[in-house]
Amino acid sequence: MDHLSGAEQGMSTTMKLSEAVTKEELRELRKKSDLRALATLSWNWGLIIAAFAIAIIWPNPLTILAGIIILGGRQLGLGIINHDCAHHAFFKSAKVDEFVGHYLAGAPMNISLPAYRAYHLKHHKYAGTPDDPDIIFVKYYPVSKDSLRRKFIRDLTGQTGFRDTLRKIRNFRLSRNWPWLTFHILLLGTLTAAGAPWAYLMWWAAELFVYPAIVRLRQIGEHGTVADRSQLDPRLNTGTTIAPFWQRVLIAPNDVNYHLEHHMFASIPPYRLKRLHQLLSSRGYYDGYQCISRGYGQVLSRAVRGDEPGMVPAE
């Protein structure tokens, strides 16, 4: 990983975070909204229901494929809600966050909220150091075009998904994983009652063939294309991606693309991260840094070795 030039290092001292956003603004940004949290949760489950409904009502290869792609994005969406609840940054009530994060978001993806929280908080604590538990996912970026192609081929052909699913099955314990089992029983039962038990396979097709590729792309955008992963400044070790609407629907759900802002203030609810980004951008906090990507196409280009990212002006 190339180090910043002297000019860029100098720019890192030009503005402190406390100079870019006031305590009063942060107080407003930290306010949780049950309405907005419920809207996010409903949007995710609404898209999941719609993905199944479209394929069931108009069954043909195109609607089934579209449904599978949408499900893959919403599987990540549920994981992101689980993540936000783990930070107690979603609903006003911590108890509601615990229930929603564990049962309504975590269970379908077999994610335990307490176990995830214990793991994930280490990522925040050690970001920018060799002790970051997530560094293994991005430490070798940028990579060659052939390497990047092979990674996504493994994802899209199900190799990654089957590997991860077999791991889940091997580690299955009824006392621990019953919410995951319950979800699948309810999903299969509901689709059978709707006269389309075959649609249950759409969930698995999404998890095996689509979800891994979306997760990889998200990881690359968050920490794989940064200036220097060995630095503690989030502007150097974390990235944000300004994604158009279709990308937010399919591959970057629930404002997960504003990952840099999340690392600065993990207590700010996800539905207020865009506003934080706009404030910091308008005040020049990102000027001189390579931490903002314009869409996931640019994320992919930056992930390839030899394609110097160049400086991207903040929004």
CSV table of C-alpha atoms in Angstrom, one decimal:
chain,number,residue,atom,x,y,z
A,1,MET,CA,0.0,0.0,0.0
A,2,ASP,CA,1.5,3.3,-1.0
A,3,HIS,CA,1.8,6.0,1.6
A,4,LEU,CA,0.4,9.4,1.2
A,5,SER,CA,2.6,12.1,-0.3
A,6,GLY,CA,4.0,14.9,1.9
A,7,ALA,CA,1.3,17.2,0.6
A,8,GLU,CA,-1.4,14.8,1.5
A,9,GLN,CA,0.1,14.2,4.9
A,10,GLY,CA,0.1,17.9,5.5
A,11,MET,CA,-3.6,18.1,4.6
A,12,SER,CA,-4.4,15.6,7.3
A,13,THR,CA,-3.7,18.3,9.9
A,14,THR,CA,-5.7,21.1,8.3
A,15,MET,CA,-9.0,20.2,9.8
A,16,LYS,CA,-10.0,18.3,12.9
A,17,LEU,CA,-13.3,16.6,13.2
A,18,SER,CA,-14.3,18.9,16.0
A,19,GLU,CA,-13.8,21.8,13.7
A,20,ALA,CA,-16.1,20.3,11.0
A,21,VAL,CA,-19.1,19.5,13.0
A,22,THR,CA,-20.4,21.0,16.2
A,23,LYS,CA,-21.5,19.3,19.4
A,24,GLU,CA,-25.0,20.6,18.8
A,25,GLU,CA,-25.1,19.1,15.4
A,26,LEU,CA,-23.9,15.8,16.7
A,27,ARG,CA,-26.5,15.8,19.4
A,28,GLU,CA,-29.2,16.2,16.7
A,29,LEU,CA,-27.6,13.5,14.5
A,30,ARG,CA,-27.5,11.0,17.4
A,31,LYS,CA,-31.2,11.3,17.9
A,32,LYS,CA,-33.0,8.0,17.1
A,33,SER,CA,-36.3,7.8,15.4
A,34,ASP,CA,-38.6,4.9,15.9
A,35,LEU,CA,-40.5,5.9,12.8
A,36,ARG,CA,-37.4,5.9,10.5
A,37,ALA,CA,-36.1,2.7,12.0
A,38,LEU,CA,-39.5,1.0,11.5
A,39,ALA,CA,-39.6,2.4,7.9
A,40,THR,CA,-36.2,0.9,7.2
A,41,LEU,CA,-37.2,-2.5,8.7
A,42,SER,CA,-40.5,-2.4,6.7
A,43,TRP,CA,-38.7,-1.5,3.5
A,44,ASN,CA,-36.4,-4.5,3.8
A,45,TRP,CA,-39.1,-7.0,4.6
A,46,GLY,CA,-41.4,-5.4,2.0
A,47,LEU,CA,-38.8,-6.0,-0.7
A,48,ILE,CA,-38.3,-9.6,0.5
A,49,ILE,CA,-42.1,-10.2,0.2
A,50,ALA,CA,-42.2,-8.4,-3.1
A,51,ALA,CA,-39.4,-10.5,-4.5
A,52,PHE,CA,-41.3,-13.7,-3.7
A,53,ALA,CA,-44.6,-12.3,-4.7
A,54,ILE,CA,-43.5,-11.2,-8.2
A,55,ALA,CA,-42.0,-14.6,-9.0
A,56,ILE,CA,-45.0,-16.5,-7.6
A,57,ILE,CA,-47.7,-14.3,-9.4
A,58,TRP,CA,-45.8,-14.1,-12.7
A,59,PRO,CA,-43.5,-17.2,-12.7
A,60,ASN,CA,-40.9,-17.0,-15.5
A,61,PRO,CA,-37.1,-17.0,-15.6
A,62,LEU,CA,-36.8,-13.2,-15.5
A,63,THR,CA,-39.1,-12.6,-12.5
A,64,ILE,CA,-37.4,-15.5,-10.6
A,65,LEU,CA,-34.0,-14.2,-11.4
A,66,ALA,CA,-35.0,-10.6,-10.4
A,67,GLY,CA,-36.4,-11.9,-7.2
A,68,ILE,CA,-33.2,-13.8,-6.4
A,69,ILE,CA,-31.1,-10.7,-7.0
A,70,ILE,CA,-33.4,-8.6,-4.8
A,71,LEU,CA,-33.3,-11.2,-2.1
A,72,GLY,CA,-29.5,-11.3,-2.1
A,73,GLY,CA,-29.4,-7.5,-1.5
A,74,ARG,CA,-32.0,-7.8,1.3
A,75,GLN,CA,-30.2,-10.6,3.0
A,76,LEU,CA,-27.3,-8.1,3.4
A,77,GLY,CA,-30.0,-5.6,4.4
A,78,LEU,CA,-31.0,-7.8,7.3
A,79,GLY,CA,-27.4,-8.2,8.3
A,80,ILE,CA,-27.0,-4.4,8.3
A,81,ILE,CA,-30.0,-4.0,10.5
A,82,ASN,CA,-28.5,-6.6,12.9
A,83,HIS,CA,-25.3,-4.5,12.8
A,84,ASP,CA,-27.1,-1.3,13.6
A,85,CYS,CA,-29.0,-2.9,16.4
A,86,ALA,CA,-25.7,-4.3,17.8
A,87,HIS,CA,-24.5,-0.7,18.1
A,88,HIS,CA,-27.9,0.3,19.7
A,89,ALA,CA,-28.2,2.9,16.9
A,90,PHE,CA,-31.5,2.0,15.4
A,91,PHE,CA,-34.6,2.2,17.7
A,92,LYS,CA,-34.8,4.4,20.8
A,93,SER,CA,-35.2,1.4,23.0
A,94,ALA,CA,-32.2,-0.9,23.5
A,95,LYS,CA,-34.6,-3.7,24.3
A,96,VAL,CA,-36.4,-3.2,20.9
A,97,ASP,CA,-33.0,-3.2,19.2
A,98,GLU,CA,-32.1,-6.4,20.9
A,99,PHE,CA,-35.3,-8.1,19.8
A,100,VAL,CA,-35.3,-6.8,16.2
A,101,GLY,CA,-31.6,-7.3,15.7
A,102,HIS,CA,-31.6,-10.9,17.0
A,103,TYR,CA,-34.9,-12.2,15.8
A,104,LEU,CA,-36.2,-10.1,12.9
A,105,ALA,CA,-32.9,-9.4,11.2
A,106,GLY,CA,-30.3,-11.8,12.6
A,107,ALA,CA,-32.2,-15.0,12.6
A,108,PRO,CA,-32.8,-15.3,8.8
A,109,MET,CA,-29.0,-15.0,8.3
A,110,ASN,CA,-28.1,-17.1,11.3
A,111,ILE,CA,-26.4,-14.2,13.1
A,112,SER,CA,-26.5,-14.0,16.9
A,113,LEU,CA,-26.7,-10.4,18.0
A,114,PRO,CA,-24.6,-10.8,21.2
A,115,ALA,CA,-22.0,-12.9,19.4
A,116,TYR,CA,-21.8,-10.4,16.4
A,117,ARG,CA,-21.6,-7.4,18.8
A,118,ALA,CA,-18.6,-8.9,20.7
A,119,TYR,CA,-16.8,-9.6,17.4
A,120,HIS,CA,-17.7,-6.4,15.6
A,121,LEU,CA,-16.8,-3.9,18.4
A,122,LYS,CA,-13.2,-5.2,18.1
A,123,HIS,CA,-13.3,-4.1,14.4
A,124,HIS,CA,-14.1,-0.6,15.5
A,125,LYS,CA,-11.6,-0.6,18.4
A,126,TYR,CA,-8.7,-1.9,16.3
A,127,ALA,CA,-9.5,-0.3,12.8
A,128,GLY,CA,-6.2,0.9,11.4
A,129,THR,CA,-4.1,-1.6,13.3
A,130,PRO,CA,-3.0,-5.2,12.6
A,131,ASP,CA,-5.4,-6.4,15.3
A,132,ASP,CA,-8.5,-5.5,13.3
A,133,PRO,CA,-10.4,-8.9,13.0
A,134,ASP,CA,-11.8,-7.8,9.6
A,135,ILE,CA,-8.5,-7.0,8.1
A,136,ILE,CA,-8.2,-10.5,6.6
A,137,PHE,CA,-11.1,-9.7,4.2
A,138,VAL,CA,-9.3,-6.7,2.5
A,139,LYS,CA,-5.6,-6.8,3.5
A,140,TYR,CA,-4.4,-7.8,0.0
A,141,TYR,CA,-6.2,-5.1,-2.0
A,142,PRO,CA,-5.6,-3.8,-4.5
A,143,VAL,CA,-5.3,-7.0,-6.5
A,144,SER,CA,-4.8,-7.9,-10.1
A,145,LYS,CA,-7.7,-8.0,-12.5
A,146,ASP,CA,-7.4,-11.7,-12.8
A,147,SER,CA,-7.4,-12.1,-9.0
A,148,LEU,CA,-10.5,-9.9,-8.6
A,149,ARG,CA,-12.3,-11.8,-11.4
A,150,ARG,CA,-11.5,-15.1,-9.8
A,151,LYS,CA,-12.9,-13.9,-6.5
A,152,PHE,CA,-16.2,-12.9,-8.0
A,153,ILE,CA,-16.4,-16.1,-10.1
A,154,ARG,CA,-16.1,-18.1,-6.9
A,155,ASP,CA,-18.9,-16.0,-5.4
A,156,LEU,CA,-21.3,-16.1,-8.3
A,157,THR,CA,-20.8,-19.8,-9.0
A,158,GLY,CA,-21.7,-20.7,-5.4
A,159,GLN,CA,-18.3,-21.8,-4.2
A,160,THR,CA,-18.1,-19.2,-1.5
A,161,GLY,CA,-21.8,-19.7,-0.5
A,162,PHE,CA,-21.6,-23.5,-0.3
A,163,ARG,CA,-18.4,-23.2,1.8
A,164,ASP,CA,-20.1,-20.8,4.2
A,165,THR,CA,-23.3,-22.8,4.4
A,166,LEU,CA,-21.5,-26.0,5.1
A,167,ARG,CA,-19.7,-24.2,8.0
A,168,LYS,CA,-23.1,-23.2,9.4
A,169,ILE,CA,-24.4,-26.7,9.2
A,170,ARG,CA,-21.3,-28.2,10.8
A,171,ASN,CA,-21.5,-25.7,13.7
A,172,PHE,CA,-25.3,-26.0,14.1
A,173,ARG,CA,-26.5,-26.3,17.7
A,174,LEU,CA,-30.3,-26.4,18.3
A,175,SER,CA,-29.9,-24.5,21.6
A,176,ARG,CA,-28.1,-21.7,19.8
A,177,ASN,CA,-29.4,-21.7,16.2
A,178,TRP,CA,-33.1,-22.4,16.7
A,179,PRO,CA,-34.1,-18.9,15.5
A,180,TRP,CA,-32.5,-19.7,12.1
A,181,LEU,CA,-34.2,-23.0,11.9
A,182,THR,CA,-37.5,-21.5,13.0
A,183,PHE,CA,-37.2,-18.8,10.2
A,184,HIS,CA,-36.7,-21.5,7.5
A,185,ILE,CA,-39.6,-23.6,8.8
A,186,LEU,CA,-41.9,-20.5,8.8
A,187,LEU,CA,-40.6,-19.4,5.3
A,188,LEU,CA,-41.2,-22.8,3.8
A,189,GLY,CA,-44.5,-23.1,5.5
A,190,THR,CA,-45.7,-19.7,4.3
A,191,LEU,CA,-44.6,-20.3,0.7
A,192,THR,CA,-46.2,-23.8,0.7
A,193,ALA,CA,-49.5,-22.3,2.0
A,194,ALA,CA,-49.2,-19.8,-0.9
A,195,GLY,CA,-49.1,-22.7,-3.3
A,196,ALA,CA,-45.4,-22.1,-4.2
A,197,PRO,CA,-43.1,-24.3,-2.1
A,198,TRP,CA,-40.6,-24.1,-5.0
A,199,ALA,CA,-40.1,-20.4,-4.2
A,200,TYR,CA,-38.3,-21.4,-1.0
A,201,LEU,CA,-35.3,-22.3,-3.2
A,202,MET,CA,-35.1,-18.7,-4.2
A,203,TRP,CA,-33.9,-17.8,-0.7
A,204,TRP,CA,-31.1,-20.4,-1.0
A,205,ALA,CA,-30.2,-19.4,-4.5
A,206,ALA,CA,-29.8,-15.8,-3.3
A,207,GLU,CA,-27.7,-16.8,-0.3
A,208,LEU,CA,-25.5,-19.1,-2.2
A,209,PHE,CA,-25.0,-17.3,-5.5
A,210,VAL,CA,-25.7,-13.5,-4.9
A,211,TYR,CA,-25.2,-12.6,-1.3
A,212,PRO,CA,-21.4,-13.5,-1.2
A,213,ALA,CA,-20.6,-11.3,-4.1
A,214,ILE,CA,-22.5,-8.4,-2.6
A,215,VAL,CA,-20.8,-8.8,0.7
A,216,ARG,CA,-17.4,-8.9,-1.0
A,217,LEU,CA,-18.2,-5.7,-3.0
A,218,ARG,CA,-19.3,-4.0,0.3
A,219,GLN,CA,-16.1,-5.0,2.1
A,220,ILE,CA,-14.0,-3.7,-0.8
A,221,GLY,CA,-15.8,-0.4,-0.7
A,222,GLU,CA,-15.5,-0.1,3.1
A,223,HIS,CA,-11.8,-0.9,3.6
A,224,GLY,CA,-10.3,-2.4,0.5
A,225,THR,CA,-9.6,0.7,-1.6
A,226,VAL,CA,-8.4,3.0,1.1
A,227,ALA,CA,-5.2,5.1,1.2
A,228,ASP,CA,-3.5,3.4,4.1
A,229,ARG,CA,-5.0,0.7,6.3
A,230,SER,CA,-2.2,1.1,8.9
A,231,GLN,CA,-3.4,4.6,9.9
A,232,LEU,CA,-5.8,5.4,12.6
A,233,ASP,CA,-7.5,8.3,10.8
A,234,PRO,CA,-10.8,6.9,9.4
A,235,ARG,CA,-10.3,9.1,6.3
A,236,LEU,CA,-7.2,6.9,5.6
A,237,ASN,CA,-8.5,3.5,6.6
A,238,THR,CA,-12.2,3.6,5.7
A,239,GLY,CA,-14.2,4.5,2.6
A,240,THR,CA,-17.6,5.9,1.7
A,241,THR,CA,-19.4,5.2,-1.6
A,242,ILE,CA,-21.9,7.6,-3.0
A,243,ALA,CA,-24.3,5.1,-4.6
A,244,PRO,CA,-27.2,5.8,-6.9
A,245,PHE,CA,-30.6,4.6,-6.0
A,246,TRP,CA,-30.5,1.3,-7.9
A,247,GLN,CA,-27.2,0.3,-6.2
A,248,ARG,CA,-28.7,1.2,-2.8
A,249,VAL,CA,-31.6,-1.2,-3.6
A,250,LEU,CA,-29.6,-4.1,-4.9
A,251,ILE,CA,-26.1,-3.9,-3.3
A,252,ALA,CA,-25.8,-1.2,-0.6
A,253,PRO,CA,-28.9,-1.3,1.6
A,254,ASN,CA,-29.7,0.8,4.6
A,255,ASP,CA,-27.1,3.5,4.1
A,256,VAL,CA,-24.3,1.0,4.6
A,257,ASN,CA,-22.4,2.9,1.9
A,258,TYR,CA,-21.7,5.7,4.4
A,259,HIS,CA,-19.2,3.5,6.2
A,260,LEU,CA,-16.6,6.2,6.8
A,261,GLU,CA,-19.1,8.3,8.7
A,262,HIS,CA,-20.2,5.3,10.7
A,263,HIS,CA,-16.6,4.7,11.8
A,264,MET,CA,-16.3,8.3,13.0
A,265,PHE,CA,-19.5,8.1,15.0
A,266,ALA,CA,-20.9,4.6,15.4
A,267,SER,CA,-23.7,5.9,17.7
A,268,ILE,CA,-25.3,7.9,14.9
A,269,PRO,CA,-28.3,6.0,13.4
A,270,PRO,CA,-27.7,4.8,9.8
A,271,TYR,CA,-30.6,6.9,8.5
A,272,ARG,CA,-28.7,10.1,9.6
A,273,LEU,CA,-25.3,9.2,8.1
A,274,LYS,CA,-26.0,10.8,4.8
A,275,ARG,CA,-26.7,14.1,6.5
A,276,LEU,CA,-23.4,13.8,8.4
A,277,HIS,CA,-21.6,13.1,5.2
A,278,GLN,CA,-23.2,16.2,3.6
A,279,LEU,CA,-22.1,18.4,6.5
A,280,LEU,CA,-18.5,17.1,6.5
A,281,SER,CA,-18.2,17.3,2.7
A,282,SER,CA,-19.6,20.9,2.5
A,283,ARG,CA,-17.0,22.0,5.1
A,284,GLY,CA,-14.1,20.5,3.4
A,285,TYR,CA,-13.3,17.7,5.9
A,286,TYR,CA,-12.6,15.2,3.1
A,287,ASP,CA,-10.6,17.6,0.9
A,288,GLY,CA,-7.3,16.1,-0.2
A,289,TYR,CA,-8.3,12.5,0.8
A,290,GLN,CA,-9.1,9.5,-1.4
A,291,CYS,CA,-11.9,8.2,0.8
A,292,ILE,CA,-14.9,8.9,-1.3
A,293,SER,CA,-15.9,6.6,-4.3
A,294,ARG,CA,-18.6,7.5,-6.9
A,295,GLY,CA,-20.5,4.3,-7.2
A,296,TYR,CA,-19.4,0.7,-6.9
A,297,GLY,CA,-18.0,0.7,-10.5
A,298,GLN,CA,-15.4,3.1,-9.2
A,299,VAL,CA,-14.9,0.9,-6.1
A,300,LEU,CA,-14.1,-2.0,-8.5
A,301,SER,CA,-11.7,0.0,-10.5
A,302,ARG,CA,-9.8,1.1,-7.4
A,303,ALA,CA,-9.6,-2.5,-6.2
A,304,VAL,CA,-7.4,-3.4,-9.2
A,305,ARG,CA,-3.7,-3.0,-8.8
A,306,GLY,CA,-2.1,-0.4,-11.0
A,307,ASP,CA,-5.2,1.7,-11.3
A,308,GLU,CA,-4.3,4.6,-9.1
A,309,PRO,CA,-7.4,6.1,-7.7
A,310,GLY,CA,-6.6,9.7,-7.9
A,311,MET,CA,-8.4,12.2,-5.8
A,312,VAL,CA,-12.1,12.4,-5.8
A,313,PRO,CA,-13.8,15.5,-4.7
A,314,ALA,CA,-16.3,15.1,-1.9
A,315,GLU,CA,-20.0,15.6,-2.5
